[in-house]
Coordinates of N, CA and C in Angstrom, one line a residue:
M1 N 67.1 148.2 107.7 CA 66.3 147.1 108.1 C 66.9 145.9 107.3
N2 N 66.6 144.7 107.8 CA 67.0 143.4 107.1 C 68.4 143.2 107.2
G3 N 69.2 144.1 107.7 CA 70.7 143.9 107.8 C 71.4 144.1 106.5
F4 N 70.7 144.7 105.5 CA 71.4 144.9 104.2 C 72.3 146.1 104.2
D5 N 73.5 146.0 103.6 CA 74.4 147.1 103.4 C 74.1 147.7 102.0
T6 N 73.3 148.6 101.9 CA 73.0 149.3 100.7 C 73.7 150.7 100.4
L7 N 74.4 151.1 101.4 CA 75.1 152.4 101.2 C 76.0 152.4 100.0
G8 N 75.7 153.3 99.1 CA 76.5 153.6 97.9 C 76.2 152.6 96.8
K9 N 75.3 151.7 97.0 CA 74.9 150.7 96.0 C 73.8 151.3 95.0
S10 N 73.8 150.9 93.8 CA 72.9 151.3 92.9 C 71.5 150.7 93.1
A11 N 70.5 151.3 92.6 CA 69.1 150.8 92.7 C 69.1 149.3 92.2
S12 N 69.7 149.0 91.1 CA 69.6 147.7 90.5 C 70.4 146.7 91.4
A13 N 71.5 147.1 92.0 CA 72.2 146.2 92.9 C 71.4 145.9 94.2
T14 N 70.7 146.9 94.7 CA 69.8 146.8 95.9 C 68.7 145.9 95.6
T15 N 68.1 146.1 94.4 CA 67.0 145.2 93.9 C 67.4 143.7 93.9
Q16 N 68.6 143.5 93.3 CA 69.1 142.2 93.2 C 69.3 141.6 94.5
L17 N 69.8 142.4 95.5 CA 70.0 141.9 96.9 C 68.6 141.4 97.5
Y18 N 67.6 142.2 97.2 CA 66.3 141.8 97.7 C 65.9 140.5 97.0
I19 N 66.0 140.4 95.7 CA 65.6 139.2 95.0 C 66.5 138.0 95.5
D20 N 67.7 138.1 95.6 CA 68.6 137.0 96.2 C 68.1 136.5 97.5
T21 N 67.8 137.5 98.4 CA 67.3 137.2 99.7 C 66.0 136.4 99.7
L22 N 65.1 136.8 98.9 CA 63.8 136.1 98.7 C 64.0 134.7 98.1
K23 N 64.9 134.6 97.2 CA 65.1 133.2 96.6 C 65.8 132.3 97.5
E24 N 66.4 132.8 98.6 CA 67.0 132.0 99.7 C 65.9 131.6 100.6
G25 N 64.7 132.0 100.5 CA 63.6 131.6 101.4 C 63.5 132.6 102.6
L26 N 64.2 133.7 102.6 CA 64.2 134.6 103.7 C 63.2 135.7 103.5
L27 N 62.7 136.3 104.6 CA 61.8 137.4 104.5 C 62.5 138.8 104.2
V28 N 61.9 139.6 103.6 CA 62.3 141.1 103.5 C 61.2 141.9 104.1
Y29 N 61.5 142.8 104.9 CA 60.4 143.5 105.6 C 60.8 145.0 105.7
D30 N 59.7 145.8 105.9 CA 59.9 147.2 106.3 C 58.7 147.6 107.1
M31 N 58.8 148.6 107.9 CA 57.8 149.1 108.8 C 57.8 150.6 108.8
N32 N 56.6 151.2 108.9 CA 56.5 152.6 108.9 C 55.5 153.0 110.0
I33 N 56.0 153.7 111.0 CA 55.1 154.1 112.1 C 54.6 155.4 111.7
M34 N 53.3 155.6 111.7 CA 52.6 156.9 111.3 C 52.5 157.8 112.4
P35 N 52.8 159.1 112.2 CA 52.8 160.1 113.3 C 51.4 160.5 113.7
Y36 N 50.3 160.1 113.0 CA 49.0 160.7 113.4 C 48.7 160.4 114.8
N37 N 48.6 159.2 115.2 CA 48.2 158.9 116.6 C 49.4 158.2 117.4
G38 N 50.5 158.0 116.7 CA 51.7 157.4 117.3 C 51.6 155.9 117.5
D39 N 50.5 155.3 117.4 CA 50.4 153.9 117.5 C 50.0 153.3 116.2
D40 N 49.7 154.0 115.1 CA 49.3 153.5 113.8 C 50.6 153.1 113.1
Y41 N 50.5 151.9 112.4 CA 51.7 151.5 111.6 C 51.3 150.6 110.5
I42 N 52.3 150.5 109.5 CA 52.2 149.6 108.4 C 53.4 148.8 108.4
M43 N 53.3 147.5 108.3 CA 54.4 146.6 108.1 C 54.2 145.8 106.8
V44 N 55.2 145.7 106.0 CA 55.2 145.0 104.8 C 56.2 143.9 104.8
L45 N 55.9 142.6 104.6 CA 56.8 141.6 104.5 C 56.7 140.9 103.1
L46 N 57.9 140.7 102.5 CA 57.9 140.1 101.3 C 58.4 138.7 101.4
L47 N 57.9 137.7 100.7 CA 58.3 136.3 100.8 C 58.1 135.7 99.5
D48 N 59.0 134.9 99.1 CA 58.8 134.0 97.9 C 58.3 132.6 98.4
Y49 N 57.0 132.5 98.4 CA 56.4 131.3 99.0 C 56.7 130.0 98.3
S50 N 57.3 130.1 97.1 CA 57.6 128.8 96.4 C 58.8 128.2 96.8
V51 N 59.7 128.9 97.5 CA 61.0 128.3 97.9 C 60.8 127.1 98.9
K52 N 60.0 127.3 99.9 CA 59.8 126.2 100.9 C 58.5 125.5 100.6
N53 N 57.6 126.0 99.8 CA 56.3 125.4 99.6 C 56.0 125.4 98.1
P54 N 56.6 124.5 97.3 CA 56.5 124.4 95.9 C 55.0 124.2 95.5
G55 N 54.6 124.6 94.4 CA 53.2 124.4 93.9 C 52.6 125.8 93.6
Q56 N 51.2 125.7 93.3 CA 50.5 126.9 93.0 C 50.0 127.5 94.3
H57 N 50.1 128.7 94.5 CA 49.6 129.4 95.7 C 48.8 130.7 95.2
T58 N 47.8 130.9 95.9 CA 47.0 132.2 95.7 C 47.2 133.1 96.9
E59 N 46.8 134.3 96.8 CA 46.8 135.3 97.8 C 46.1 134.7 99.0
L60 N 44.9 134.1 98.8 CA 44.2 133.6 99.8 C 44.8 132.5 100.6
T61 N 45.4 131.5 99.9 CA 46.1 130.3 100.5 C 47.3 130.8 101.4
V62 N 48.0 131.8 100.9 CA 49.2 132.3 101.6 C 48.7 133.0 102.8
L63 N 47.7 133.9 102.6 CA 47.2 134.7 103.7 C 46.7 133.7 104.8
Q64 N 46.0 132.7 104.5 CA 45.4 131.7 105.5 C 46.6 131.0 106.2
A65 N 47.6 130.7 105.4 CA 48.8 130.0 106.0 C 49.5 130.9 106.9
M66 N 49.5 132.2 106.7 CA 50.3 133.1 107.6 C 49.3 133.7 108.7
Q67 N 48.1 133.3 108.7 CA 47.1 134.0 109.6 C 47.5 133.9 111.1
D68 N 47.9 132.7 111.6 CA 48.2 132.5 112.9 C 49.4 133.4 113.3
W69 N 50.4 133.5 112.5 CA 51.5 134.3 112.8 C 51.2 135.8 112.8
A70 N 50.4 136.2 111.7 CA 50.1 137.6 111.6 C 49.2 138.1 112.7
L71 N 48.4 137.3 113.2 CA 47.4 137.8 114.3 C 47.8 137.5 115.7
D72 N 49.1 137.0 115.8 CA 49.7 136.8 117.1 C 50.8 137.8 117.4
Y73 N 50.4 139.0 118.0 CA 51.3 140.1 118.1 C 52.5 139.9 119.2
N74 N 52.2 139.0 120.2 CA 53.2 138.9 121.2 C 54.0 137.6 121.2
G75 N 53.7 136.8 120.1 CA 54.5 135.6 120.0 C 54.1 134.4 121.0
D76 N 53.0 134.4 121.6 CA 52.6 133.4 122.6 C 51.8 132.3 121.9
Q77 N 51.8 132.2 120.6 CA 51.1 131.2 119.9 C 49.6 131.3 120.0
K78 N 49.0 132.4 120.5 CA 47.6 132.7 120.5 C 47.2 133.8 119.8
A79 N 46.1 133.8 119.1 CA 45.7 135.0 118.3 C 45.3 136.1 119.3
D80 N 45.9 137.3 119.1 CA 45.6 138.5 119.8 C 44.5 139.3 119.2
A81 N 44.2 139.0 117.9 CA 43.2 139.8 117.2 C 41.8 139.2 117.6
K82 N 40.8 140.0 117.7 CA 39.4 139.6 118.0 C 38.6 140.1 116.8
N83 N 37.4 139.5 116.7 CA 36.4 139.8 115.7 C 37.0 139.7 114.3
V84 N 37.8 138.7 114.0 CA 38.4 138.6 112.7 C 37.5 138.2 111.6
Q85 N 37.5 139.0 110.6 CA 36.6 138.7 109.4 C 37.4 138.7 108.1
L86 N 37.2 137.7 107.4 CA 37.8 137.6 106.1 C 36.8 138.1 105.0
T87 N 37.3 139.1 104.3 CA 36.5 139.8 103.3 C 37.4 140.1 102.1
T88 N 37.0 140.9 101.2 CA 37.9 141.3 100.0 C 37.9 142.9 100.0
V89 N 38.9 143.4 99.3 CA 39.1 144.8 99.1 C 39.5 144.9 97.7
N90 N 39.0 146.0 97.0 CA 39.3 146.3 95.6 C 40.5 147.2 95.6
L91 N 41.7 146.7 95.1 CA 42.8 147.5 95.0 C 43.3 147.4 93.5
L92 N 43.5 148.5 92.9 CA 44.0 148.5 91.5 C 43.1 147.8 90.6
G93 N 41.8 147.8 90.8 CA 40.8 147.2 90.0 C 40.6 145.7 90.1
E94 N 41.3 145.2 91.1 CA 41.1 143.7 91.4 C 40.7 143.5 92.9
E95 N 40.0 142.3 93.1 CA 39.6 142.0 94.5 C 40.8 141.2 95.1
H96 N 41.0 141.5 96.3 CA 42.1 140.8 97.1 C 41.6 140.5 98.4
P97 N 41.9 139.2 98.9 CA 41.4 138.9 100.3 C 42.1 139.7 101.4
I98 N 41.4 140.0 102.4 CA 41.8 140.8 103.5 C 41.2 140.4 104.8
Y99 N 42.0 140.3 105.9 CA 41.4 140.0 107.2 C 41.3 141.4 107.9
R100 N 40.1 141.7 108.4 CA 39.9 142.9 109.2 C 39.6 142.4 110.7
Y101 N 40.1 143.1 111.7 CA 40.0 142.7 113.0 C 40.2 143.8 114.0
D102 N 39.9 143.5 115.3 CA 40.1 144.4 116.4 C 41.2 143.9 117.2
M103 N 41.9 144.8 117.9 CA 43.0 144.3 118.7 C 43.3 145.4 119.8
K104 N 44.2 145.1 120.7 CA 44.7 146.0 121.7 C 46.2 146.1 121.6
S105 N 46.7 147.3 121.7 CA 48.2 147.5 121.7 C 48.5 148.5 122.8
D106 N 49.3 148.0 123.8 CA 49.6 148.8 125.0 C 48.3 149.3 125.7
G107 N 47.3 148.4 125.7 CA 46.0 148.7 126.3 C 45.1 149.6 125.6
K108 N 45.5 150.0 124.4 CA 44.6 150.8 123.5 C 43.9 149.9 122.5
A109 N 42.5 150.3 122.3 CA 41.8 149.6 121.4 C 42.2 150.1 120.0
M110 N 42.5 149.1 119.1 CA 42.9 149.4 117.7 C 42.2 148.5 116.8
H111 N 42.3 148.8 115.5 CA 41.7 148.1 114.5 C 42.9 147.6 113.5
G112 N 42.7 146.5 112.8 CA 43.8 146.1 111.9 C 43.2 145.5 110.7
A113 N 44.2 145.4 109.7 CA 43.9 144.8 108.4 C 45.2 144.1 108.0
C114 N 44.9 142.9 107.4 CA 46.1 142.0 106.9 C 45.7 141.5 105.5
L115 N 46.5 141.9 104.5 CA 46.2 141.4 103.2 C 47.5 140.9 102.5
M116 N 47.3 140.2 101.4 CA 48.4 139.6 100.7 C 48.2 140.1 99.2
L117 N 49.3 140.6 98.7 CA 49.3 140.8 97.2 C 50.4 139.9 96.5
K118 N 50.1 139.4 95.3 CA 51.0 138.4 94.7 C 51.5 139.0 93.4
Q119 N 52.8 138.8 93.1 CA 53.4 139.1 91.8 C 54.3 137.9 91.6
G120 N 54.0 137.1 90.6 CA 54.8 136.0 90.2 C 54.7 135.0 91.4
T121 N 55.8 134.6 92.0 CA 55.8 133.7 93.2 C 56.1 134.5 94.4
T122 N 56.1 135.8 94.3 CA 56.5 136.7 95.4 C 55.2 137.3 96.0
F123 N 55.1 137.2 97.3 CA 53.9 137.7 98.0 C 54.3 138.9 98.9
A124 N 53.5 139.9 99.0 CA 53.7 141.0 99.9 C 52.5 141.0 100.9
M125 N 52.9 140.7 102.2 CA 51.9 140.7 103.3 C 51.9 142.1 103.8
I126 N 50.8 142.7 103.8 CA 50.7 144.1 104.3 C 49.8 144.1 105.6
I127 N 50.4 144.6 106.7 CA 49.6 144.6 107.9 C 49.5 146.1 108.3
I128 N 48.3 146.5 108.5 CA 48.0 147.9 108.9 C 47.2 147.9 110.2
D129 N 47.8 148.6 111.2 CA 47.1 148.6 112.5 C 47.0 150.1 112.8
A130 N 45.7 150.5 113.2 CA 45.4 151.9 113.5 C 44.3 152.0 114.5
I131 N 44.4 153.2 115.2 CA 43.3 153.5 116.1 C 42.0 153.7 115.5
E132 N 42.0 154.3 114.4 CA 40.7 154.6 113.6 C 40.6 153.7 112.4
T133 N 39.4 153.1 112.1 CA 39.3 152.3 110.9 C 39.4 153.2 109.7
E134 N 39.1 154.5 109.8 CA 39.2 155.3 108.7 C 40.6 155.5 108.2
T135 N 41.6 155.4 109.1 CA 43.0 155.4 108.7 C 43.3 154.3 107.8
I136 N 42.9 153.1 108.1 CA 43.1 151.9 107.3 C 42.4 152.0 106.0
D137 N 41.2 152.5 105.9 CA 40.4 152.6 104.7 C 41.1 153.7 103.8
T138 N 41.6 154.8 104.4 CA 42.3 155.8 103.6 C 43.5 155.2 102.9
I139 N 44.3 154.5 103.7 CA 45.5 153.9 103.1 C 45.2 152.9 102.0
L140 N 44.1 152.0 102.2 CA 43.7 151.1 101.1 C 43.2 151.8 99.9
R141 N 42.5 153.0 100.1 CA 42.1 153.7 98.9 C 43.2 154.4 98.2
G142 N 44.3 154.5 98.8 CA 45.5 155.2 98.3 C 46.4 154.4 97.4
F143 N 46.1 153.1 97.2 CA 46.9 152.3 96.3 C 46.8 152.8 94.8
Y144 N 47.9 152.8 94.2 CA 47.9 153.2 92.7 C 49.0 152.7 92.0
T145 N 48.9 152.5 90.7 CA 50.0 151.9 89.9 C 51.0 152.9 89.5
I146 N 52.3 152.6 89.6 CA 53.3 153.4 89.1 C 53.8 152.9 87.8
K147 N 53.8 153.8 86.8 CA 54.2 153.4 85.4 C 55.4 154.1 85.0

């Protein structure tokens, strides 16, 4: 993904490639399609929001700035998500803003969540779409710190 040539590169070289890409104002992303129902997935986008938008930014301000894009699945400039609710979720002992919503994918009723996590000036936008809300909740409960 991302068009990176990481074959044979060390972890530190790959990490530096990600950092350089973010500092250029470009997105780094990954997607995982879950085998449970075939339609469930997680997409993670990393961005350094300070590159094009200098100043202080919070998870909430960046989440709100990305809302239209994140909730428009087919690129027609219209929100495809319905019943959008802004709430918070406790991850790793801290409250984080999260949008919860309903949507349709290939005619199937689905549920979604979109949240933003901040580290320094880098933000990770995490989009989780699943047929069952329990799948989303299980994923959110599964966050833990690696030491």
